Tab-separated table of C-alpha atoms in Angstrom:
chain	number	residue	atom	x	y	z
A	90	MET	CA	2.207	12.013	11.418
A	91	ALA	CA	3.468	9.008	13.427
A	92	ARG	CA	6.878	10.775	14.044
A	93	ILE	CA	4.970	13.907	15.251
A	94	ALA	CA	2.754	11.849	17.590
A	95	LYS	CA	5.708	9.559	18.547
A	96	THR	CA	3.680	6.482	18.139
A	97	PRO	CA	4.209	3.351	15.978
A	98	VAL	CA	2.997	3.760	12.434
A	99	ILE	CA	0.681	0.754	12.635
A	100	ILE	CA	-1.336	2.495	15.361
A	101	LEU	CA	-2.252	5.283	12.966
A	102	LEU	CA	-2.269	3.212	9.733
A	103	VAL	CA	-5.002	0.622	10.724
A	104	PRO	CA	-7.712	3.202	11.630
A	105	MET	CA	-7.058	5.154	8.472
A	106	LEU	CA	-7.348	2.132	6.225
A	107	VAL	CA	-10.558	0.712	7.656
A	108	PRO	CA	-12.730	3.088	5.783
A	109	MET	CA	-10.904	2.337	2.574
A	110	VAL	CA	-11.791	-1.297	2.504
A	111	PRO	CA	-14.251	-1.744	-0.368
A	112	GLY	CA	-17.257	-2.844	1.755
A	113	GLY	CA	-19.821	-2.686	-1.059
A	114	ASP	CA	-17.942	-5.244	-3.147
A	115	LEU	CA	-17.364	-7.446	-0.210
A	116	TYR	CA	-21.028	-7.306	0.687
A	117	ARG	CA	-22.049	-8.125	-2.934
A	118	MET	CA	-19.669	-11.036	-2.997
A	119	MET	CA	-21.048	-12.524	0.185
A	120	ILE	CA	-24.627	-12.091	-0.888
A	121	ASN	CA	-23.929	-13.854	-4.147
A	122	LEU	CA	-22.107	-16.541	-2.275
A	123	VAL	CA	-25.251	-17.086	-0.198
A	124	MET	CA	-27.363	-17.099	-3.233
A	125	ASP	CA	-25.041	-19.623	-4.896
A	126	ASP	CA	-24.257	-17.473	-7.923
A	127	SER	CA	-20.612	-18.406	-8.503
A	128	MET	CA	-20.072	-16.184	-11.523
A	129	GLN	CA	-20.877	-13.075	-9.576
A	130	VAL	CA	-18.938	-14.345	-6.505
A	131	ARG	CA	-15.906	-14.593	-8.804
A	132	PHE	CA	-16.481	-11.267	-10.303
A	133	TYR	CA	-16.865	-9.321	-7.048
A	134	GLY	CA	-14.107	-11.411	-5.421
A	135	TYR	CA	-11.729	-10.564	-8.147
A	136	LYS	CA	-12.706	-6.893	-7.982
A	137	LEU	CA	-12.251	-6.883	-4.140
A	138	VAL	CA	-8.845	-8.557	-4.310
A	139	MET	CA	-7.698	-5.981	-6.936
A	140	GLU	CA	-8.953	-3.075	-4.834
A	141	VAL	CA	-7.399	-4.339	-1.612
A	142	GLY	CA	-4.100	-5.065	-3.580
A	143	ALA	CA	-3.977	-1.626	-4.897
A	144	ILE	CA	-4.311	-0.190	-1.353
A	145	ALA	CA	-1.614	-2.481	-0.086
A	146	PHE	CA	0.678	-1.566	-3.074
A	147	GLY	CA	0.174	2.090	-2.479
A	148	ILE	CA	1.189	1.632	1.232
A	149	ILE	CA	4.310	-0.262	0.277
A	150	VAL	CA	5.267	2.362	-2.331
A	151	ILE	CA	4.869	5.272	0.028
A	152	SER	CA	6.620	3.507	2.904
A	153	THR	CA	9.682	2.506	0.683
A	154	ALA	CA	9.917	6.047	-0.729
A	155	MET	CA	9.890	7.586	2.686
A	156	GLN	CA	12.626	5.292	3.863
A	157	LEU	CA	14.776	6.162	0.933
A	158	ILE	CA	14.172	9.876	1.387
A	159	LEU	CA	15.052	9.724	5.081
A	160	LYS	CA	18.138	7.696	4.490
A	161	MET	CA	19.308	10.153	1.794
A	162	HIS	CA	18.522	13.055	4.099
A	163	ALA	CA	20.653	11.500	6.874
A	164	HIS	CA	23.417	10.619	4.417
A	165	ILE	CA	23.540	14.270	3.151
A	166	LYS	CA	23.541	15.593	6.785
A	167	GLU	CA	26.506	13.300	7.631
A	168	THR	CA	28.537	14.118	4.503
A	169	GLY	CA	27.821	17.788	4.853
A	170	LYS	CA	29.151	17.810	8.464
A	171	ALA	CA	32.242	15.701	7.553
A	172	SER	CA	33.221	18.064	4.601
A	173	ARG	CA	32.934	21.139	6.815
A	174	GLY	CA	35.527	19.919	9.198
């Protein structure tokens, strides 16, 4: 999409990820922090970190896969032209 729009990827990535942030768990963690319930704070904090980590991991995997695919495509294009003469 960024290539089609000719904009940096980060410009499109940030607005797309904001709705994915697990707001409910963040809210529950902060409420329990205010209520001084450390067990629940740890539970929701751990859950929040795992969810955010999974989102970040997914972004990294897809970005890396796309870079590899584009490099392979460019390499195939170059070798195809060279072999044709």
